[in-house]
């Protein structure tokens, strides 16, 4: 079996793998992506594509704000704006009793020195979203946030990496990792590959890849569900969520409404299959029709559930393996990784090319989860 050599092998052809490959290639590295199915097959292709800094975990805020700057300049990065529109993201308080939740969040952010989230009253809310039910009282908004087109984003990143001579091998499941001196040998269904550095961006299968190198990282999974309706006339521009209920609500460029909110279906990870729980998904539909009564009669065109890795603390794993030199992890984004895509690739390039990064990633260290498992 012929051994194919490269500088870096990226395992996983989702958006985080593509971003890592792009930044590494532009840093002068020869990169090969190995993807078990096809590029964007799972989480990247099933995402609602929210580009959100709003209500991020404090540990994520620094890299999220940097990623937002990158989204506002996305065409310079990948040659396309990826359908990104910065109409804002809004977290609505339906009732006066919900207002303290928003006030506490704003106080926490301002105490930490952040000013990108803003509390608005009913008048400003109705100005921005005139079709929302008038019973809504206030909202928290991040005005530079928005949403993008997931499939356009996948296509743009793929074209960008291919323009940098990155090799993409699809239908190529990795079956083993072996050390060969200072290099890694990756054994796959498509043959053997050798490189001095590996990026594990294998999504829901990342724990399996990590285990091949001796990293025992506990990982769950999510099967977040979405609804898409028939096309209608313009209804709203911002992305809307609501306090205390599962809802993510936006209108696409095509006029369809995209409704989610993190409600979970079921996933069979080994079989690469996911299943919609319609009774559970109805909660998002109920929240959407309560906030926007006019959409009640709309027909649902399709629904789906994705497959994504989830960590115990809902923070991603980003960083070098503590056990295996030359292995770098980027997974476990737990349903909120889309917005972070451009900056995570830059972080991985920093780590591999320069041996470290100035970005704040301590909270995402793989060792934090490994230590918990060891204690347990």
Short mmCIF file of C-alpha atoms in Angstrom, two decimals:
data_model
loop_
_atom_site.label_atom_id
_atom_site.label_comp_id
_atom_site.label_asym_id
_atom_site.label_seq_id
_atom_site.Cartn_x
_atom_site.Cartn_y
_atom_site.Cartn_z
CA UNK A 1 0.00 0.00 0.00
CA UNK A 2 1.47 3.33 -1.08
CA UNK A 3 2.14 5.84 1.70
CA UNK A 4 1.09 9.37 0.77
CA UNK A 5 2.92 12.11 2.64
CA UNK A 6 1.77 15.59 3.55
CA UNK A 7 2.48 18.18 6.25
CA UNK A 8 -0.89 18.12 8.03
CA UNK A 9 -3.80 15.71 7.87
CA UNK A 10 -7.20 17.09 8.85
CA UNK A 11 -9.63 14.35 9.87
CA UNK A 12 -13.13 15.62 9.16
CA UNK A 13 -14.42 17.67 6.25
CA UNK A 14 -16.96 19.82 8.06
CA UNK A 15 -16.58 23.56 8.29
CA UNK A 16 -14.08 23.48 11.15
CA UNK A 17 -11.91 21.03 9.25
CA UNK A 18 -12.14 23.17 6.11
CA UNK A 19 -11.28 26.32 8.06
CA UNK A 20 -8.26 24.66 9.65
CA UNK A 21 -7.08 23.44 6.26
CA UNK A 22 -7.52 26.88 4.73
CA UNK A 23 -5.54 28.72 7.40
CA UNK A 24 -2.83 26.06 7.43
CA UNK A 25 -2.46 26.09 3.65
CA UNK A 26 -2.15 29.87 3.66
CA UNK A 27 0.57 29.46 6.28
CA UNK A 28 2.54 27.38 3.81
CA UNK A 29 1.54 23.87 4.89
CA UNK A 30 0.64 21.04 2.53
CA UNK A 31 -2.71 19.77 3.80
CA UNK A 32 -4.89 16.71 3.16
CA UNK A 33 -8.47 16.40 4.44
CA UNK A 34 -9.84 12.92 5.07
CA UNK A 35 -13.65 12.83 5.28
CA UNK A 36 -15.55 9.63 6.06
CA UNK A 37 -18.65 10.68 4.09
CA UNK A 38 -18.64 13.88 2.07
CA UNK A 39 -17.75 17.47 2.85
CA UNK A 40 -20.37 19.13 5.10
CA UNK A 41 -22.34 15.89 5.46
CA UNK A 42 -23.36 16.15 9.12
CA UNK A 43 -23.37 19.08 11.57
CA UNK A 44 -22.17 21.64 9.02
CA UNK A 45 -24.92 20.74 6.58
CA UNK A 46 -27.64 20.53 9.24
CA UNK A 47 -26.95 23.81 11.04
CA UNK A 48 -29.33 26.75 11.22
CA UNK A 49 -26.22 28.86 10.45
CA UNK A 50 -26.69 31.43 13.18
CA UNK A 51 -23.81 33.90 13.39
CA UNK A 52 -24.18 34.73 17.06
CA UNK A 53 -22.25 36.45 19.80
CA UNK A 54 -25.45 36.98 21.82
CA UNK A 55 -25.70 34.95 25.04
CA UNK A 56 -22.38 33.20 24.47
CA UNK A 57 -20.63 31.57 27.41
CA UNK A 58 -18.17 34.11 28.81
CA UNK A 59 -15.24 31.83 27.94
CA UNK A 60 -16.26 31.93 24.28
CA UNK A 61 -16.82 35.66 24.01
CA UNK A 62 -13.25 36.73 23.07
CA UNK A 63 -12.94 34.33 20.15
CA UNK A 64 -16.59 34.86 19.20
CA UNK A 65 -16.08 38.61 18.88
CA UNK A 66 -12.99 38.02 16.74
CA UNK A 67 -14.95 35.56 14.62
CA UNK A 68 -17.67 38.19 14.17
CA UNK A 69 -15.14 40.62 12.72
CA UNK A 70 -14.09 37.84 10.35
CA UNK A 71 -17.70 37.21 9.31
CA UNK A 72 -18.11 40.89 8.49
CA UNK A 73 -15.10 40.51 6.19
CA UNK A 74 -15.86 36.96 5.00
CA UNK A 75 -15.51 37.72 1.31
CA UNK A 76 -11.85 38.56 1.86
CA UNK A 77 -11.35 35.18 3.57
CA UNK A 78 -13.15 32.81 1.19
CA UNK A 79 -14.20 34.90 -1.82
CA UNK A 80 -17.89 34.96 -0.89
CA UNK A 81 -19.99 36.56 1.83
CA UNK A 82 -21.60 33.15 2.47
CA UNK A 83 -25.04 34.74 2.48
CA UNK A 84 -24.26 36.44 5.79
CA UNK A 85 -26.65 39.23 6.78
CA UNK A 86 -26.00 41.19 9.97
CA UNK A 87 -29.60 42.04 10.86
CA UNK A 88 -28.95 41.27 14.53
CA UNK A 89 -29.94 38.50 16.92
CA UNK A 90 -32.62 39.23 19.52
CA UNK A 91 -33.51 37.36 22.72
CA UNK A 92 -37.06 38.38 23.63
CA UNK A 93 -38.72 38.60 27.04
CA UNK A 94 -42.38 37.81 26.48
CA UNK A 95 -43.41 38.69 30.02
CA UNK A 96 -42.31 41.29 32.53
CA UNK A 97 -41.23 38.42 34.78
CA UNK A 98 -38.65 37.41 32.15
CA UNK A 99 -36.97 40.81 32.16
CA UNK A 100 -34.62 40.06 35.11
CA UNK A 101 -33.02 37.26 33.06
CA UNK A 102 -31.98 39.78 30.42
CA UNK A 103 -30.94 42.38 32.98
CA UNK A 104 -28.73 39.89 34.80
CA UNK A 105 -27.08 38.83 31.54
CA UNK A 106 -26.41 42.43 30.56
CA UNK A 107 -24.96 43.20 33.99
CA UNK A 108 -22.64 40.18 33.74
CA UNK A 109 -21.41 41.20 30.30
CA UNK A 110 -20.82 44.81 31.23
CA UNK A 111 -18.96 43.79 34.39
CA UNK A 112 -16.67 41.74 32.16
CA UNK A 113 -16.06 44.77 29.93
CA UNK A 114 -18.26 43.79 26.97
CA UNK A 115 -20.66 46.21 25.29
CA UNK A 116 -21.91 44.27 22.25
CA UNK A 117 -25.17 43.23 23.94
CA UNK A 118 -27.86 45.85 24.50
CA UNK A 119 -31.21 45.86 26.31
CA UNK A 120 -34.09 47.35 24.34
CA UNK A 121 -37.71 48.07 25.31
CA UNK A 122 -40.97 47.26 23.56
CA UNK A 123 -40.88 50.31 21.24
CA UNK A 124 -37.46 49.48 19.79
CA UNK A 125 -38.36 45.79 19.60
CA UNK A 126 -41.49 46.57 17.58
CA UNK A 127 -39.49 48.90 15.33
CA UNK A 128 -37.00 46.13 14.54
CA UNK A 129 -39.56 43.30 14.42
CA UNK A 130 -42.94 44.92 13.69
CA UNK A 131 -44.59 41.53 13.11
CA UNK A 132 -43.85 40.21 16.61
CA UNK A 133 -46.75 39.82 19.01
CA UNK A 134 -47.30 43.04 20.99
CA UNK A 135 -47.37 41.13 24.29
CA UNK A 136 -43.56 40.94 24.15
CA UNK A 137 -42.03 43.43 26.58
CA UNK A 138 -38.28 43.78 25.97
CA UNK A 139 -35.25 42.09 24.41
CA UNK A 140 -31.51 41.71 24.50
CA UNK A 141 -29.89 42.40 21.14
CA UNK A 142 -26.47 42.02 19.51
CA UNK A 143 -26.79 44.23 16.47
CA UNK A 144 -23.77 42.91 14.51
CA UNK A 145 -25.04 39.32 14.75
CA UNK A 146 -27.08 37.60 12.09
CA UNK A 147 -27.19 34.43 10.04
CA UNK A 148 -25.64 32.95 6.92
CA UNK A 149 -26.44 30.32 4.31
CA UNK A 150 -24.91 27.03 5.51
CA UNK A 151 -24.58 25.35 2.13
CA UNK A 152 -23.19 28.46 0.49
CA UNK A 153 -20.69 28.64 3.36
CA UNK A 154 -19.61 25.02 2.88
CA UNK A 155 -19.20 25.60 -0.86
CA UNK A 156 -17.20 28.80 -0.34
CA UNK A 157 -14.82 27.20 2.16
CA UNK A 158 -14.36 24.14 -0.05
CA UNK A 159 -13.55 26.27 -3.09
CA UNK A 160 -11.14 28.34 -1.03
CA UNK A 161 -9.22 25.31 0.25
CA UNK A 162 -9.10 23.72 -3.18
CA UNK A 163 -7.70 26.99 -4.57
CA UNK A 164 -4.88 26.60 -2.01
CA UNK A 165 -4.11 23.08 -3.36
CA UNK A 166 -5.55 21.27 -0.33
CA UNK A 167 -6.32 17.64 -1.17
CA UNK A 168 -9.80 16.47 -0.11
CA UNK A 169 -10.44 12.73 0.05
CA UNK A 170 -14.11 11.84 0.60
CA UNK A 171 -15.52 8.45 1.51
CA UNK A 172 -12.35 7.83 3.48
CA UNK A 173 -12.98 6.64 7.04
CA UNK A 174 -9.98 6.66 9.37
CA UNK A 175 -9.48 3.30 11.07
CA UNK A 176 -6.21 3.73 13.00
CA UNK A 177 -3.53 6.22 14.03
CA UNK A 178 0.06 5.04 14.41
CA UNK A 179 3.25 6.79 15.47
CA UNK A 180 6.15 6.50 13.04
CA UNK A 181 9.08 8.32 14.61
CA UNK A 182 8.13 11.99 14.78
CA UNK A 183 5.35 11.51 12.23
CA UNK A 184 1.87 10.09 12.32
CA UNK A 185 0.59 7.37 10.03
CA UNK A 186 -3.13 7.56 9.40
CA UNK A 187 -4.64 4.29 8.28
CA UNK A 188 -7.87 4.77 6.36
CA UNK A 189 -10.21 2.96 4.02
CA UNK A 190 -8.56 4.96 1.25
CA UNK A 191 -5.01 4.00 2.11
CA UNK A 192 -2.22 5.20 4.38
CA UNK A 193 -1.20 8.82 4.88
CA UNK A 194 1.75 10.27 6.78
CA UNK A 195 2.11 13.72 8.35
CA UNK A 196 3.88 15.42 11.22
CA UNK A 197 0.62 16.98 12.49
CA UNK A 198 -3.00 15.86 12.72
CA UNK A 199 -6.17 17.86 13.27
CA UNK A 200 -9.07 15.93 14.78
CA UNK A 201 -12.17 17.74 13.51
CA UNK A 202 -14.31 14.63 13.16
CA UNK A 203 -17.44 15.99 14.87
CA UNK A 204 -19.58 13.32 16.47
CA UNK A 205 -16.83 10.75 15.80
CA UNK A 206 -14.02 12.83 17.35
CA UNK A 207 -13.83 10.82 20.57
CA UNK A 208 -13.14 7.70 18.50
CA UNK A 209 -10.31 9.46 16.68
CA UNK A 210 -8.91 10.82 19.96
CA UNK A 211 -8.97 7.35 21.50
CA UNK A 212 -6.86 6.01 18.62
CA UNK A 213 -4.08 8.32 19.87
CA UNK A 214 -4.59 7.56 23.56
CA UNK A 215 -6.74 10.56 24.47
CA UNK A 216 -9.76 9.37 26.46
CA UNK A 217 -12.16 12.30 26.05
CA UNK A 218 -15.80 11.83 27.12
CA UNK A 219 -18.19 13.01 24.45
CA UNK A 220 -21.93 12.94 23.99
CA UNK A 221 -23.89 13.93 20.95
CA UNK A 222 -26.75 16.16 19.88
CA UNK A 223 -29.40 15.66 17.22
CA UNK A 224 -30.78 19.19 16.97
CA UNK A 225 -33.94 19.46 14.89
CA UNK A 226 -35.12 22.11 12.45
CA UNK A 227 -38.30 23.07 10.59
CA UNK A 228 -38.49 24.84 7.23
CA UNK A 229 -41.78 26.30 6.04
CA UNK A 230 -43.10 27.29 2.66
CA UNK A 231 -41.97 30.65 1.26
CA UNK A 232 -43.76 33.79 2.37
CA UNK A 233 -43.42 37.54 1.94
CA UNK A 234 -40.81 39.29 4.12
CA UNK A 235 -41.72 38.89 7.80
CA UNK A 236 -38.59 39.73 9.76
CA UNK A 237 -34.87 40.36 9.40
CA UNK A 238 -33.22 39.61 12.78
CA UNK A 239 -32.84 36.11 14.21
CA UNK A 240 -35.21 35.73 17.16
CA UNK A 241 -35.02 33.64 20.32
CA UNK A 242 -37.11 33.88 23.48
CA UNK A 243 -36.46 33.63 27.21
CA UNK A 244 -37.53 30.35 28.78
CA UNK A 245 -38.63 28.55 25.62
CA UNK A 246 -36.83 26.64 22.87
CA UNK A 247 -36.84 28.84 19.79
CA UNK A 248 -34.52 30.02 17.07
CA UNK A 249 -36.52 31.77 14.37
CA UNK A 250 -35.36 33.42 11.16
CA UNK A 251 -36.36 34.01 7.56
CA UNK A 252 -34.05 32.91 4.78
CA UNK A 253 -33.24 34.86 1.63
CA UNK A 254 -35.64 32.54 -0.22
CA UNK A 255 -38.53 33.55 2.06
CA UNK A 256 -38.77 30.29 4.00
CA UNK A 257 -38.94 30.39 7.79
CA UNK A 258 -36.30 28.32 9.59
CA UNK A 259 -37.41 27.26 13.06
CA UNK A 260 -35.34 25.46 15.66
CA UNK A 261 -34.09 26.10 19.16
CA UNK A 262 -31.95 23.16 20.14
CA UNK A 263 -34.74 20.63 20.53
CA UNK A 264 -33.34 17.13 20.29
CA UNK A 265 -34.25 14.22 18.06
CA UNK A 266 -32.39 10.92 18.06
CA UNK A 267 -29.12 9.96 16.42
CA UNK A 268 -27.58 6.60 15.59
CA UNK A 269 -23.94 7.71 15.39
CA UNK A 270 -22.40 4.45 14.07
CA UNK A 271 -25.03 4.25 11.32
CA UNK A 272 -24.77 7.99 10.52
CA UNK A 273 -28.54 8.34 10.77
CA UNK A 274 -30.70 10.82 12.67
CA UNK A 275 -34.41 10.87 13.43
CA UNK A 276 -36.91 13.68 14.07
CA UNK A 277 -39.13 13.58 17.17
CA UNK A 278 -42.16 15.49 15.93
CA UNK A 279 -43.81 15.74 19.34
CA UNK A 280 -40.68 17.41 20.71
CA UNK A 281 -40.23 19.60 17.64
CA UNK A 282 -43.79 20.89 18.05
CA UNK A 283 -42.54 22.93 21.05
CA UNK A 284 -40.54 25.16 18.71
CA UNK A 285 -43.50 25.51 16.36
CA UNK A 286 -45.68 26.54 19.30
CA UNK A 287 -43.19 29.16 20.46
CA UNK A 288 -42.90 30.54 16.93
CA UNK A 289 -46.66 30.85 16.44
CA UNK A 290 -47.11 32.45 19.87
CA UNK A 291 -44.60 35.16 18.96
CA UNK A 292 -45.71 35.45 15.33
CA UNK A 293 -49.41 34.46 15.18
CA UNK A 294 -49.67 35.19 11.46
CA UNK A 295 -47.54 32.14 10.58
CA UNK A 296 -49.93 29.61 12.10
CA UNK A 297 -51.48 28.47 8.79
CA UNK A 298 -48.13 27.95 7.04
CA UNK A 299 -47.21 24.54 5.68
CA UNK A 300 -44.07 22.77 6.84
CA UNK A 301 -41.93 21.81 3.86
CA UNK A 302 -39.30 19.70 5.60
CA UNK A 303 -37.73 18.85 8.93
CA UNK A 304 -34.40 17.33 9.86
CA UNK A 305 -32.07 16.41 12.70
CA UNK A 306 -28.31 16.75 12.57
CA UNK A 307 -25.51 14.91 14.34
CA UNK A 308 -22.98 16.78 16.43
CA UNK A 309 -20.63 16.21 19.34
CA UNK A 310 -21.54 17.57 22.78
CA UNK A 311 -19.28 18.05 25.78
CA UNK A 312 -20.38 17.90 29.41
CA UNK A 313 -19.83 21.64 29.89
CA UNK A 314 -21.08 22.61 26.40
CA UNK A 315 -17.73 24.25 25.63
CA UNK A 316 -15.71 23.03 22.65
CA UNK A 317 -12.45 21.12 22.72
CA UNK A 318 -9.82 23.25 20.99
CA UNK A 319 -6.14 22.62 21.54
CA UNK A 320 -3.18 20.27 21.48
CA UNK A 321 -3.41 16.77 22.84
CA UNK A 322 -1.76 16.52 26.27
CA UNK A 323 -0.64 12.95 25.47
CA UNK A 324 0.11 12.74 21.76
CA UNK A 325 2.58 15.18 20.26
CA UNK A 326 1.44 16.59 16.94
CA UNK A 327 -2.27 15.92 17.49
CA UNK A 328 -4.67 18.87 17.74
CA UNK A 329 -8.38 18.69 18.58
CA UNK A 330 -11.27 20.88 17.39
CA UNK A 331 -14.66 19.38 18.19
CA UNK A 332 -17.53 19.30 20.68
CA UNK A 333 -19.07 22.61 19.65
CA UNK A 334 -22.36 21.44 21.20
CA UNK A 335 -24.71 23.19 18.81
CA UNK A 336 -23.05 26.60 18.65
CA UNK A 337 -19.94 26.17 16.51
CA UNK A 338 -20.97 27.71 13.18
CA UNK A 339 -20.10 31.30 14.08
CA UNK A 340 -16.69 30.24 15.43
CA UNK A 341 -15.59 28.54 12.19
CA UNK A 342 -13.20 31.19 10.83
CA UNK A 343 -11.40 31.86 14.11
CA UNK A 344 -11.02 28.19 15.09
CA UNK A 345 -9.14 27.55 11.86
CA UNK A 346 -6.84 30.46 12.66
CA UNK A 347 -6.24 29.10 16.17
CA UNK A 348 -5.27 25.68 14.84
CA UNK A 349 -2.88 27.25 12.35
CA UNK A 350 -1.30 29.21 15.21
CA UNK A 351 -0.83 26.06 17.28
CA UNK A 352 0.62 23.98 14.46
CA UNK A 353 2.73 26.59 12.68
CA UNK A 354 3.89 28.66 15.66
CA UNK A 355 3.53 26.24 18.56
CA UNK A 356 1.08 28.45 20.45
CA UNK A 357 -1.55 31.16 20.17
CA UNK A 358 -2.25 34.52 21.78
CA UNK A 359 -5.98 33.84 21.64
CA UNK A 360 -7.77 32.87 24.85
CA UNK A 361 -8.38 29.13 24.56
CA UNK A 362 -7.47 27.84 28.04
CA UNK A 363 -11.12 27.04 28.83
CA UNK A 364 -11.28 24.71 25.82
CA UNK A 365 -8.28 22.53 26.72
CA UNK A 366 -8.85 18.80 26.09
CA UNK A 367 -7.29 18.00 29.47
CA UNK A 368 -10.23 19.50 31.40
CA UNK A 369 -12.56 16.73 30.22
CA UNK A 370 -9.93 14.03 30.52
CA UNK A 371 -9.27 15.01 34.15
CA UNK A 372 -12.97 14.78 34.98
CA UNK A 373 -13.16 11.30 33.54
CA UNK A 374 -10.05 10.25 35.47
CA UNK A 375 -11.57 11.52 38.74
CA UNK A 376 -14.89 9.84 38.00
#
